[in-house]
Short mmCIF file of C-alpha atoms and ligand atoms in Angstrom, two decimals:
data_model
loop_
_atom_site.label_atom_id
_atom_site.label_comp_id
_atom_site.label_asym_id
_atom_site.label_seq_id
_atom_site.Cartn_x
_atom_site.Cartn_y
_atom_site.Cartn_z
CA MET A 1393 271.31 21.82 54.24
CA ASP A 1394 274.72 22.37 52.73
CA VAL A 1395 276.62 19.63 50.95
CA LEU A 1396 278.87 18.88 53.90
CA SER A 1397 276.09 18.39 56.38
CA SER A 1398 274.14 16.33 53.83
CA LEU A 1399 277.13 14.08 53.48
CA MET A 1400 277.55 13.81 57.21
CA THR A 1401 273.89 12.96 57.60
CA PHE A 1402 274.29 10.35 54.92
CA PHE A 1403 277.24 8.63 56.57
CA PHE A 1404 275.50 8.73 59.87
CA PHE A 1405 272.49 6.94 58.51
CA LEU A 1406 274.57 4.40 56.70
CA THR A 1407 275.49 3.10 60.11
CA LEU A 1408 272.16 3.61 61.70
CA PHE A 1409 269.23 1.33 61.98
CA LEU A 1410 266.86 0.25 64.65
CA SER A 1411 268.44 -2.62 66.45
CA SER A 1412 265.59 -5.00 66.53
CA PRO A 1413 264.86 -8.16 68.49
CA LEU A 1414 263.73 -9.87 65.27
CA THR A 1415 265.97 -12.80 64.71
CA SER A 1416 265.51 -16.06 62.87
CA GLN A 1417 261.86 -15.80 61.93
CA THR A 1418 261.13 -14.21 58.58
CA LEU A 1419 258.00 -12.15 58.37
CA THR A 1420 256.32 -12.32 55.05
CA PRO A 1421 254.11 -9.31 54.81
CA ASN A 1422 250.41 -9.71 54.15
CA CYS A 1423 249.76 -7.28 51.34
CA ALA A 1424 245.97 -7.57 51.25
CA ALA A 1425 244.19 -4.22 51.18
CA ALA A 1426 241.69 -5.00 53.93
CA VAL A 1427 241.99 -6.88 57.19
CA SER A 1428 239.84 -9.96 56.75
CA GLY A 1429 237.02 -10.45 59.21
CA SER A 1430 237.26 -6.84 60.36
CA THR A 1431 234.72 -4.32 59.14
CA SER A 1432 235.94 -1.20 57.33
CA THR A 1433 239.54 -1.82 58.29
CA LEU A 1434 242.38 -1.13 55.85
CA ARG A 1435 245.96 -2.24 56.15
CA VAL A 1436 248.42 0.64 56.44
CA PHE A 1437 251.83 0.12 54.82
CA HIS A 1438 255.04 2.06 55.02
CA VAL A 1439 255.91 3.47 51.55
CA ASP A 1440 259.08 1.36 51.68
CA SER A 1441 257.24 -1.82 52.72
CA PRO A 1442 257.67 -4.91 50.50
CA CYS A 1443 253.94 -4.40 49.76
CA SER A 1444 254.61 -0.99 48.26
CA PRO A 1445 255.68 -0.47 44.65
CA PHE A 1446 257.26 2.84 45.71
CA ARG A 1447 260.08 1.03 47.47
CA THR A 1448 263.08 2.04 45.40
CA LYS A 1449 265.79 -0.39 44.42
CA GLN A 1450 268.44 2.22 45.21
CA THR A 1451 267.40 2.47 48.86
CA PRO A 1452 267.00 -1.10 50.03
CA SER A 1453 268.36 -0.66 53.51
CA TRP A 1454 266.60 0.55 56.57
CA GLU A 1455 269.45 2.99 57.13
CA GLU A 1456 268.68 4.74 53.92
CA THR A 1457 264.98 4.61 54.61
CA VAL A 1458 265.57 6.49 57.83
CA LEU A 1459 267.85 8.92 56.04
CA LYS A 1460 265.13 9.65 53.55
CA SER A 1461 262.56 10.05 56.33
CA GLN A 1462 264.64 12.63 58.09
CA SER A 1463 265.30 14.74 55.04
CA ASN A 1464 261.62 14.48 54.07
CA ASP A 1465 260.70 15.81 57.49
CA HIS A 1466 262.45 19.09 56.82
CA GLU A 1467 260.27 19.73 53.81
CA ARG A 1468 257.16 18.42 55.57
CA LEU A 1469 257.73 20.93 58.36
CA GLN A 1470 258.06 23.77 55.90
CA TYR A 1471 254.82 22.64 54.33
CA LEU A 1472 252.93 22.41 57.66
CA VAL A 1473 254.27 25.78 58.74
CA SER A 1474 253.12 27.28 55.43
CA LEU A 1475 249.64 25.83 56.07
CA VAL A 1476 249.53 27.43 59.47
CA ALA A 1477 250.81 30.75 58.19
CA GLY A 1478 248.36 30.61 55.29
CA LYS A 1479 251.17 31.24 52.80
CA SER A 1480 252.01 29.09 49.87
CA PHE A 1481 255.03 26.95 50.25
CA VAL A 1482 258.32 27.98 48.65
CA PRO A 1483 260.89 25.22 49.02
CA ILE A 1484 264.17 26.40 50.47
CA ALA A 1485 266.96 25.42 48.12
CA SER A 1486 268.88 22.58 49.69
CA GLY A 1487 271.13 21.18 47.01
CA ARG A 1488 269.84 17.76 47.99
CA GLN A 1489 269.41 15.48 45.02
CA GLN A 1490 267.08 12.95 46.51
CA PRO A 1491 263.50 12.99 45.36
CA VAL A 1492 261.20 13.86 48.22
CA GLN A 1493 258.18 11.77 48.79
CA SER A 1494 255.70 12.41 51.52
CA PRO A 1495 253.74 11.27 53.45
CA THR A 1496 255.02 7.95 54.75
CA TYR A 1497 252.04 5.57 54.85
CA VAL A 1498 249.79 4.20 52.15
CA VAL A 1499 246.48 2.29 51.99
CA LYS A 1500 244.93 0.42 49.08
CA ALA A 1501 241.74 1.81 47.60
CA SER A 1502 239.88 1.48 44.35
CA VAL A 1503 238.09 4.06 42.26
CA GLY A 1504 235.43 3.79 39.57
CA THR A 1505 233.14 1.14 38.07
CA PRO A 1506 234.65 -1.36 37.43
CA PRO A 1507 237.22 -0.58 40.14
CA GLN A 1508 240.77 0.60 39.38
CA SER A 1509 243.28 0.14 42.24
CA PHE A 1510 245.56 2.71 43.84
CA LEU A 1511 247.85 3.00 46.82
CA LEU A 1512 246.86 6.27 48.38
CA ALA A 1513 249.07 8.13 50.83
CA VAL A 1514 247.36 8.89 54.13
CA ASP A 1515 247.66 12.51 55.25
CA THR A 1516 245.96 13.64 58.45
CA SER A 1517 246.86 17.29 57.80
CA ASN A 1518 245.06 17.51 54.48
CA ASP A 1519 241.45 17.31 53.40
CA ALA A 1520 241.53 16.58 49.74
CA ALA A 1521 241.77 13.33 47.82
CA TRP A 1522 243.67 13.43 44.51
CA ILE A 1523 244.26 10.72 42.00
CA PRO A 1524 246.52 10.95 38.94
CA CYS A 1525 244.31 10.83 35.84
CA GLY A 1526 244.83 9.79 32.23
CA GLY A 1527 246.68 12.41 30.19
CA CYS A 1528 248.40 13.78 33.28
CA VAL A 1529 251.67 15.58 32.62
CA GLY A 1530 254.31 14.70 35.23
CA CYS A 1531 252.45 11.79 36.90
CA SER A 1532 253.75 8.23 37.28
CA SER A 1533 252.49 5.44 35.06
CA THR A 1534 249.62 4.41 37.34
CA VAL A 1535 246.74 6.67 36.39
CA PHE A 1536 242.98 6.55 36.63
CA THR A 1537 241.39 6.08 33.21
CA SER A 1538 238.13 7.96 33.64
CA GLU A 1539 236.83 6.79 30.25
CA LEU A 1540 236.72 3.23 31.59
CA SER A 1541 234.50 4.12 34.55
CA THR A 1542 230.74 4.26 34.05
CA SER A 1543 230.25 6.15 37.31
CA TYR A 1544 232.79 8.96 36.66
CA LYS A 1545 231.84 12.60 36.12
CA THR A 1546 233.58 15.97 36.19
CA LEU A 1547 231.99 18.72 38.27
CA GLY A 1548 230.92 22.06 36.91
CA CYS A 1549 231.62 25.49 38.37
CA GLN A 1550 228.05 25.65 39.62
CA ASP A 1551 228.45 22.56 41.75
CA SER A 1552 228.49 23.33 45.47
CA HIS A 1553 231.69 21.33 45.91
CA CYS A 1554 233.50 23.73 43.57
CA GLN A 1555 232.94 26.47 46.17
CA GLN A 1556 234.73 24.37 48.77
CA VAL A 1557 237.93 24.31 46.74
CA THR A 1558 240.53 27.02 47.44
CA ASN A 1559 240.78 29.28 44.37
CA PRO A 1560 238.64 27.25 41.95
CA ILE A 1561 239.27 27.85 38.26
CA CYS A 1562 236.30 27.89 35.92
CA SER A 1563 237.16 26.70 32.42
CA VAL A 1564 235.51 28.01 29.23
CA THR A 1565 233.52 24.78 29.15
CA GLY A 1566 232.25 25.50 32.65
CA SER A 1567 234.18 22.70 34.40
CA CYS A 1568 235.72 23.22 37.82
CA SER A 1569 239.46 22.80 38.31
CA PHE A 1570 242.08 24.03 40.75
CA ASN A 1571 245.81 24.63 41.14
CA ILE A 1572 247.44 24.11 44.51
CA THR A 1573 250.85 23.58 46.05
CA TYR A 1574 251.66 20.50 48.14
CA GLY A 1575 255.06 20.34 49.75
CA GLY A 1576 257.44 21.45 47.01
CA SER A 1577 255.03 20.42 44.26
CA THR A 1578 252.29 22.09 42.28
CA VAL A 1579 249.16 20.22 41.28
CA ALA A 1580 246.60 21.10 38.61
CA ALA A 1581 243.44 18.99 38.77
CA ASN A 1582 239.86 18.80 37.61
CA LEU A 1583 237.23 18.40 40.29
CA SER A 1584 235.60 15.03 39.70
CA GLN A 1585 233.32 12.45 41.25
CA ASP A 1586 233.29 8.69 41.27
CA THR A 1587 232.75 5.72 43.53
CA VAL A 1588 235.63 5.08 45.90
CA ASN A 1589 235.94 1.69 47.54
CA LEU A 1590 237.75 1.41 50.87
CA ALA A 1591 237.98 -2.00 52.56
CA GLY A 1592 234.86 -3.18 50.75
CA ASP A 1593 232.78 -0.07 51.46
CA ASN A 1594 231.55 1.85 48.42
CA ILE A 1595 231.39 5.59 48.80
CA THR A 1596 229.39 6.77 45.81
CA GLY A 1597 229.81 10.23 44.33
CA TYR A 1598 233.09 10.85 46.09
CA THR A 1599 234.53 14.25 45.13
CA PHE A 1600 238.27 14.27 44.37
CA GLY A 1601 240.84 16.03 42.24
CA CYS A 1602 241.64 14.26 38.99
CA ILE A 1603 245.27 15.33 38.53
CA GLN A 1604 246.13 16.73 35.11
CA LYS A 1605 249.58 18.15 35.80
CA VAL A 1606 252.21 17.82 38.53
CA THR A 1607 255.55 19.49 39.03
CA GLY A 1608 258.05 18.41 41.69
CA THR A 1609 258.20 15.14 43.61
CA SER A 1610 256.22 15.76 46.81
CA VAL A 1611 252.92 14.43 45.47
CA PRO A 1612 252.42 10.75 46.29
CA PRO A 1613 252.68 8.83 42.99
CA GLN A 1614 249.27 7.12 43.12
CA GLY A 1615 247.38 9.81 44.95
CA LEU A 1616 246.45 11.15 48.34
CA LEU A 1617 243.71 10.37 50.87
CA GLY A 1618 243.19 13.39 53.11
CA LEU A 1619 242.00 12.46 56.60
CA GLY A 1620 241.77 16.06 57.78
CA ARG A 1621 238.42 17.39 58.90
CA GLY A 1622 237.67 20.16 56.46
CA PRO A 1623 234.66 20.15 54.08
CA LEU A 1624 236.10 18.04 51.24
CA SER A 1625 237.77 15.39 53.38
CA LEU A 1626 236.94 11.69 53.54
CA LEU A 1627 235.25 12.29 56.90
CA SER A 1628 232.93 14.97 55.55
CA GLN A 1629 232.09 12.91 52.47
CA SER A 1630 231.34 9.65 54.25
CA GLN A 1631 229.47 10.93 57.30
CA ASN A 1632 226.60 8.46 56.93
CA LEU A 1633 228.98 5.56 56.62
CA TYR A 1634 231.69 6.45 59.14
CA GLN A 1635 230.14 9.15 61.39
CA SER A 1636 233.35 11.21 61.14
CA THR A 1637 235.23 8.67 63.22
CA PHE A 1638 238.42 6.80 62.41
CA SER A 1639 241.43 5.38 64.12
CA TYR A 1640 244.84 4.19 63.05
CA CYS A 1641 247.73 2.25 64.46
CA LEU A 1642 250.96 2.94 62.58
CA PRO A 1643 253.31 -0.01 62.17
CA SER A 1644 256.51 -0.28 64.12
CA TYR A 1645 259.66 1.08 62.56
CA LYS A 1646 261.43 -2.12 63.54
CA SER A 1647 260.51 -3.84 60.28
CA LEU A 1648 259.15 -2.57 57.02
CA ASN A 1649 257.26 -5.86 56.82
CA PHE A 1650 254.95 -4.79 59.59
CA SER A 1651 251.65 -3.23 58.72
CA GLY A 1652 249.21 -1.21 60.73
CA THR A 1653 245.51 -0.61 60.41
CA LEU A 1654 243.17 2.26 59.50
CA ARG A 1655 239.74 1.60 60.95
CA LEU A 1656 236.89 3.69 59.56
CA GLY A 1657 233.64 4.30 61.43
CA LEU A 1658 232.31 3.48 64.87
CA ILE A 1659 232.43 -0.32 64.65
CA ALA A 1660 235.28 -2.09 66.45
CA GLN A 1661 236.78 1.10 67.88
CA PRO A 1662 238.30 0.79 71.36
CA LYS A 1663 235.70 1.31 74.07
CA THR A 1664 238.00 2.14 76.96
CA ILE A 1665 240.45 4.73 75.75
CA LYS A 1666 241.44 8.03 77.30
CA TYR A 1667 240.76 11.22 75.40
CA THR A 1668 242.13 14.71 75.02
CA PRO A 1669 240.03 17.47 73.39
CA LEU A 1670 240.72 18.33 69.76
CA LEU A 1671 241.13 22.08 69.31
CA LYS A 1672 239.76 23.92 66.30
CA ASN A 1673 241.73 26.51 64.43
CA PRO A 1674 239.15 28.15 62.14
CA ARG A 1675 241.97 29.42 59.93
CA ARG A 1676 243.28 25.88 59.39
CA SER A 1677 240.26 23.65 59.69
CA SER A 1678 241.97 20.49 58.48
CA LEU A 1679 244.69 20.30 61.15
CA TYR A 1680 244.25 18.26 64.33
CA TYR A 1681 245.40 20.54 67.12
CA VAL A 1682 245.62 19.25 70.66
CA ASP A 1683 246.48 20.89 73.97
CA LEU A 1684 249.98 19.74 74.94
CA LEU A 1685 250.47 21.04 78.48
CA ALA A 1686 253.87 19.65 79.42
CA ILE A 1687 256.49 17.00 78.73
CA LYS A 1688 258.14 14.70 81.22
CA VAL A 1689 261.53 13.08 80.78
CA GLY A 1690 261.41 10.06 83.04
CA ARG A 1691 259.62 11.30 86.16
CA ASN A 1692 260.68 14.94 85.80
CA THR A 1693 258.45 17.55 84.26
CA VAL A 1694 260.49 19.73 81.91
CA ALA A 1695 260.44 23.50 82.36
CA ILE A 1696 259.10 24.58 78.98
CA PRO A 1697 258.13 28.24 78.45
CA PRO A 1698 254.28 28.19 78.32
CA SER A 1699 254.33 30.30 75.17
CA SER A 1700 256.09 27.44 73.33
CA LEU A 1701 253.11 25.18 73.86
CA SER A 1702 250.09 27.47 73.90
CA PHE A 1703 247.44 27.34 71.21
CA ASN A 1704 246.89 30.57 69.28
CA THR A 1705 244.49 30.70 66.35
CA THR A 1706 245.97 34.01 65.16
CA THR A 1707 249.52 32.79 64.78
CA GLY A 1708 248.67 29.11 64.27
CA ALA A 1709 250.85 28.23 67.26
CA GLY A 1710 250.23 25.04 69.18
CA THR A 1711 250.61 21.30 68.77
CA ILE A 1712 249.31 19.13 65.97
CA ILE A 1713 249.15 15.38 65.43
CA ASP A 1714 250.55 14.56 61.99
CA SER A 1715 250.99 11.23 60.22
CA GLY A 1716 253.28 12.62 57.52
CA THR A 1717 256.20 13.79 59.65
CA VAL A 1718 258.46 11.04 60.99
CA PHE A 1719 260.27 12.54 64.00
CA THR A 1720 258.51 14.82 66.50
CA ARG A 1721 259.52 18.46 66.12
CA LEU A 1722 259.21 20.98 68.90
CA VAL A 1723 259.71 24.72 68.67
CA GLN A 1724 263.24 25.65 69.65
CA PRO A 1725 262.73 26.59 73.35
CA ALA A 1726 260.58 23.49 73.97
CA TYR A 1727 263.00 21.14 72.29
CA GLU A 1728 265.99 22.65 74.11
CA ALA A 1729 264.25 22.20 77.47
CA VAL A 1730 263.47 18.54 76.76
CA ARG A 1731 266.94 17.89 75.38
CA ASP A 1732 268.67 19.61 78.32
CA GLU A 1733 266.69 17.54 80.83
CA PHE A 1734 267.49 14.39 78.86
CA ARG A 1735 271.19 15.27 78.90
CA ARG A 1736 271.04 16.16 82.60
CA ARG A 1737 269.54 12.73 83.36
CA MET A 1738 272.36 11.11 81.40
CA GLY A 1739 274.83 12.74 83.78
CA THR A 1740 278.46 12.77 82.74
CA ALA A 1741 278.03 10.55 79.67
CA THR A 1742 279.50 12.23 76.59
CA VAL A 1743 276.93 13.68 74.24
CA ILE A 1744 277.60 13.37 70.54
CA SER A 1745 275.69 14.77 67.66
CA LEU A 1746 275.00 12.65 64.60
CA GLY A 1747 273.20 13.73 61.47
CA GLY A 1748 270.09 15.63 62.36
CA PHE A 1749 270.07 14.40 65.95
CA ASP A 1750 272.00 16.35 68.57
CA THR A 1751 271.64 14.10 71.62
CA CYS A 1752 273.32 10.75 71.08
CA TYR A 1753 275.28 8.44 73.38
CA THR A 1754 277.59 5.49 73.11
CA VAL A 1755 276.50 4.25 76.52
CA PRO A 1756 273.07 2.73 77.21
CA VAL A 1757 270.31 5.30 77.73
CA THR A 1758 268.81 4.81 81.16
CA ILE A 1759 265.80 7.08 80.74
CA PRO A 1760 262.82 4.72 80.69
CA SER A 1761 260.15 6.97 79.26
CA ILE A 1762 259.07 10.34 77.91
CA THR A 1763 255.54 11.48 78.69
CA PHE A 1764 253.41 13.88 76.72
CA LEU A 1765 250.92 15.52 79.09
CA PHE A 1766 247.89 16.45 77.02
CA ALA A 1767 244.79 18.00 78.59
CA GLY A 1768 243.08 15.06 80.33
CA LEU A 1769 245.46 12.46 78.94
CA ASN A 1770 249.06 11.50 79.70
CA VAL A 1771 250.80 9.40 77.05
CA THR A 1772 253.91 7.67 78.39
CA LEU A 1773 256.17 6.62 75.54
CA PRO A 1774 258.50 3.63 75.98
CA GLN A 1775 262.04 3.78 74.62
CA ASP A 1776 260.95 2.36 71.24
CA ASN A 1777 259.06 5.62 70.68
CA PHE A 1778 261.88 8.02 71.48
CA LEU A 1779 265.21 6.25 70.93
CA ILE A 1780 266.87 5.29 67.69
CA HIS A 1781 269.84 2.87 67.79
CA SER A 1782 272.78 2.36 65.47
CA SER A 1783 273.23 -0.96 63.70
CA SER A 1784 276.22 -1.87 65.81
CA GLY A 1785 274.15 -1.01 68.88
CA SER A 1786 276.85 1.37 69.98
CA THR A 1787 275.08 4.68 69.42
CA THR A 1788 271.64 5.73 70.57
CA CYS A 1789 269.96 9.05 69.77
CA LEU A 1790 266.99 10.95 71.09
CA ALA A 1791 264.64 10.67 68.09
CA MET A 1792 263.20 14.19 68.18
CA ALA A 1793 264.38 17.53 66.91
CA ALA A 1794 263.80 21.26 67.05
CA SER A 1795 261.89 22.87 64.20
CA PRO A 1796 264.30 23.82 61.44
CA ALA A 1797 265.76 27.24 62.18
CA ASN A 1798 265.01 28.65 58.74
CA VAL A 1799 261.32 27.84 58.97
CA ASN A 1800 260.31 30.21 61.78
CA SER A 1801 257.92 27.66 63.15
CA VAL A 1802 255.42 28.20 65.94
CA LEU A 1803 254.16 24.67 65.53
CA ASN A 1804 254.90 21.51 67.54
CA VAL A 1805 254.31 18.33 65.56
CA VAL A 1806 253.72 14.95 67.20
CA ALA A 1807 255.04 12.69 64.45
CA SER A 1808 254.78 9.05 63.39
CA PHE A 1809 257.88 7.62 65.15
CA GLN A 1810 256.29 8.76 68.40
CA GLN A 1811 252.89 7.36 67.31
CA GLN A 1812 253.95 3.88 66.21
CA ASN A 1813 252.30 1.02 68.08
CA HIS A 1814 249.67 3.31 69.56
CA ARG A 1815 246.08 3.63 68.44
CA TYR A 1816 244.98 7.16 67.64
CA LEU A 1817 241.18 7.45 67.62
CA PHE A 1818 239.79 10.60 65.98
CA ASP A 1819 236.28 11.17 67.33
CA ILE A 1820 235.21 14.30 65.47
CA PRO A 1821 231.53 14.43 66.58
CA ASN A 1822 232.75 14.68 70.18
CA ASN A 1823 235.81 16.75 69.28
CA ARG A 1824 238.30 14.49 70.95
CA LEU A 1825 241.32 12.33 70.30
CA GLY A 1826 241.87 9.01 72.07
CA ILE A 1827 245.36 7.50 72.39
CA SER A 1828 246.31 4.09 73.77
CA ARG A 1829 249.18 1.64 73.47
CA GLU A 1830 248.56 -1.17 71.00
CA ALA A 1831 250.97 -3.64 69.45
CA CYS A 1832 249.64 -3.14 65.95
CA SER A 1833 252.51 -4.90 64.24
C1 NAG B 1152 260.27 -9.13 54.87
O1 NAG B 1152 259.64 -9.76 53.76
C2 NAG B 1152 260.50 -10.03 52.70
C3 NAG B 1152 259.69 -10.52 51.52
O2 NAG B 1152 258.66 -11.38 51.92
C4 NAG B 1152 261.54 -11.08 53.20
O3 NAG B 1152 262.43 -11.39 52.16
C5 NAG B 1152 262.30 -10.50 54.37
O4 NAG B 1152 263.19 -11.42 54.91
C6 NAG B 1152 261.34 -10.02 55.47
N1 NAG B 1152 262.05 -9.31 56.51
C7 NAG B 1152 261.96 -9.60 57.81
C8 NAG B 1152 262.72 -8.71 58.73
O5 NAG B 1152 261.32 -10.52 58.24
C1 NAG B 1153 230.89 -1.98 45.52
O1 NAG B 1153 230.84 -1.77 44.15
C2 NAG B 1153 231.37 -2.83 43.37
C3 NAG B 1153 231.30 -2.43 41.92
O2 NAG B 1153 232.00 -1.27 41.69
C4 NAG B 1153 230.59 -4.10 43.65
O3 NAG B 1153 231.19 -5.17 42.95
C5 NAG B 1153 230.59 -4.40 45.12
O4 NAG B 1153 229.74 -5.51 45.39
C6 NAG B 1153 230.09 -3.20 45.91
N1 NAG B 1153 230.25 -3.47 47.34
C7 NAG B 1153 229.28 -3.24 48.23
C8 NAG B 1153 229.59 -3.59 49.65
O5 NAG B 1153 228.19 -2.73 47.92
C1 NAG B 1154 240.26 18.72 32.73
O1 NAG B 1154 239.98 20.07 32.51
C2 NAG B 1154 240.60 20.59 31.36
C3 NAG B 1154 240.32 22.08 31.33
O2 NAG B 1154 239.00 22.32 31.58
C4 NAG B 1154 240.06 19.86 30.13
O3 NAG B 1154 240.74 20.33 28.98
C5 NAG B 1154 240.30 18.37 30.30
O4 NAG B 1154 239.72 17.66 29.24
C6 NAG B 1154 239.74 17.88 31.59
N1 NAG B 1154 240.11 16.48 31.79
C7 NAG B 1154 239.22 15.55 32.14
C8 NAG B 1154 239.77 14.14 32.31
O5 NAG B 1154 238.05 15.78 32.36
C1 NAG B 1155 246.89 26.23 36.54
O1 NAG B 1155 247.88 25.27 36.13
C2 NAG B 1155 247.86 25.01 34.74
C3 NAG B 1155 248.79 23.85 34.44
O2 NAG B 1155 250.07 24.10 34.99
C4 NAG B 1155 248.24 26.29 34.00
O3 NAG B 1155 248.21 26.06 32.60
C5 NAG B 1155 247.24 27.40 34.35
O4 NAG B 1155 247.63 28.61 33.79
C6 NAG B 1155 247.13 27.56 35.87
N1 NAG B 1155 246.02 28.49 36.15
C7 NAG B 1155 246.08 29.42 37.09
C8 NAG B 1155 244.87 30.29 37.25
O5 NAG B 1155 247.08 29.58 37.78
C1 NAG B 1156 248.09 35.21 69.84
O1 NAG B 1156 249.16 35.79 69.17
C2 NAG B 1156 248.94 37.19 68.89
C3 NAG B 1156 250.08 37.67 68.02
O2 NAG B 1156 251.34 37.33 68.56
C4 NAG B 1156 248.85 37.93 70.23
O3 NAG B 1156 248.63 39.30 69.99
C5 NAG B 1156 247.68 37.36 71.04
O4 NAG B 1156 247.65 37.93 72.30
C6 NAG B 1156 247.83 35.85 71.18
N1 NAG B 1156 246.60 35.32 71.75
C7 NAG B 1156 246.57 34.54 72.84
C8 NAG B 1156 245.25 34.02 73.25
O5 NAG B 1156 247.59 34.24 73.42
C1 NAG B 1157 249.24 13.52 84.18
O1 NAG B 1157 250.42 13.61 84.93
C2 NAG B 1157 250.45 14.74 85.78
C3 NAG B 1157 251.84 14.85 86.39
O2 NAG B 1157 252.43 13.61 86.57
C4 NAG B 1157 249.36 14.62 86.83
O3 NAG B 1157 249.37 15.74 87.67
C5 NAG B 1157 248.02 14.54 86.09
O4 NAG B 1157 246.97 14.35 87.03
C6 NAG B 1157 248.00 13.42 85.07
N1 NAG B 1157 246.81 13.53 84.28
C7 NAG B 1157 246.03 12.50 84.01
C8 NAG B 1157 244.83 12.76 83.16
O5 NAG B 1157 246.27 11.37 84.40
#
């Protein structure tokens, strides 16, 4: 992004927020880690929620929150594409000065005996858990002090978990560590084990990376909880407890005071929910691929070239569900087809382009829904999931975009704006994903 377009994006978002029906009533957020009376259920907060210490004083407005989300997405996409291509991520110079922080949602967890608390970022496209540890160079002030935990241990090179790490490094003392890239950051960590407590459940001997050094700003300040499905993920490490099953409902973007839920295990999951198969890409085992067959704008099915949607394990092409990207991104031909149909339905109304969105109107948008047709499951999104309104209410944009041109993406990403107020149930033993509408906040 050059300076001019950054500025334009900035001014756009200064005037943009989600016009919300919230009026007189003030919502005081409940910042408790767990949902009381509900087994194994964690509250999910937006990083800019009043419950989050990461909310920055300089960006108090929703407008700026959205601005940040959109610029984060660009880097998130590059990262996801690099995962798919199996290359390490090299950030494209952007001249942007804002620190990038991804992903967008956090849950409260504790580590060690006695427990030390952290707000971990939830990332469905990653397996690993990392926590900043004492002595870390480049971490924030909240770190795990391993010396204070009686259940902590570092893992040696001979440990079987060390073999599950990509490019493990064996130190002279025989301890196992690793260096990886995450977004635009690099992370150096020691492979460690301790008890992790999530919503009252103790997971003993949980293997995670104890971060010793970080460069860049993409790594969540208090650590990461990977909900991917590879060997070192939460799902793999808590199979007896949670049977590789979880669901989440992401809070509405209408207020940062809303919270959602992350429900771990089989208990209290929806019984009547429609499913689509999860596809496995052996080259990228942590990503949740699904079979997106078509997209409808209103009642019309959009003519998308089949190659833009088809799953290909060689190239990594296809569609993934990601919690760390905010606005859904489609490969260029797919996005253009959706956008063109959207514009066609809007008839003679003048299209304007604002910030990163190219399909905006100053008249009311009459399109009632956009439907994702997955194999065996149609998800019809209401306007709240595909329109973003300006603060004055005068401008409305289609809240999706094409993959950034400089990324060469083959990947479609169903992102969090499109997921809000829906429950996503990941049923790994049966290789399927359930989706249903739910007012989670
Ligand atoms: C959100 O919560 C904060 C702090 O409790 C409160 O000051 C604010 O008015 C709330 N916002 C809304 C939209 O209810
Ligand atoms: C989990 O471990 C903590 C100590 O670290 C203990 O206080 C708590 O009772 C344990 N919870 C369960 C459900 O076993
Ligand atoms: C992490 O590993 C490095 C290199 O092996 C070692 O110097 C350091 O003490 C370890 N840190 C912890 C907390 O175990
Ligand atoms: C891993 O990262 C550490 C800290 O930045 C660095 O000292 C070390 O040389 C790196 N090791 C490898 C094998 O890249
Ligand atoms: C996947 O992509 C490769 C490389 O473009 C191509 O050769 C192959 O035919 C594709 N496979 C399928 C099943 O479409
Ligand atoms: C989804 O919608 C399409 C077209 O409207 C229809 O043909 C198909 O049967 C629907 N699928 C399901 C699972 O309802």
